Amino acid sequence: ISRRHLFLMIGDHRDLHSFPTRRSSDLTLTIDKKALSFFDDAKHEWVAEPGKFEAIIGSSSRDIKGTVPFELK
């Protein structure tokens, strides 16, 4: 199974300082279909293909804290 990755940058990192440290917190993000789209040269349009994705969470690409699998249907 091919897995695609989604890297999210959420505004200014200072906005996240209100989250408690060393404790688990729930955070809900809405990822619309457009965020998962790519431009298909053959169709000359933006396309979002269904499939499995993985959101990678961390303060940088060198400091990955976790991953969250999700699926676009």
Coordinates of C-alpha atoms in Angstrom, one line a residue, residues 1-5 33 36 48-54 69-73:
I1 CA 0.0 0.0 0.0
S2 CA 1.4 3.4 -1.0
R3 CA 1.2 5.9 1.8
R4 CA 1.3 9.7 1.1
H5 CA 2.5 12.1 3.7
K33 CA -9.8 18.1 -0.1
L36 CA -4.6 17.1 -0.5
A48 CA -7.5 14.8 -5.0
E49 CA -7.1 11.1 -5.2
P50 CA -8.7 8.9 -2.5
G51 CA -6.3 6.9 -0.4
K52 CA -4.3 6.6 2.8
F53 CA -2.3 9.5 4.1
E54 CA -0.2 10.2 7.1
P69 CA -2.9 8.1 9.7
F70 CA -6.1 9.1 7.9
E71 CA -7.9 8.3 4.7
L72 CA -9.5 10.4 2.0
K73 CA -12.5 8.6 0.6

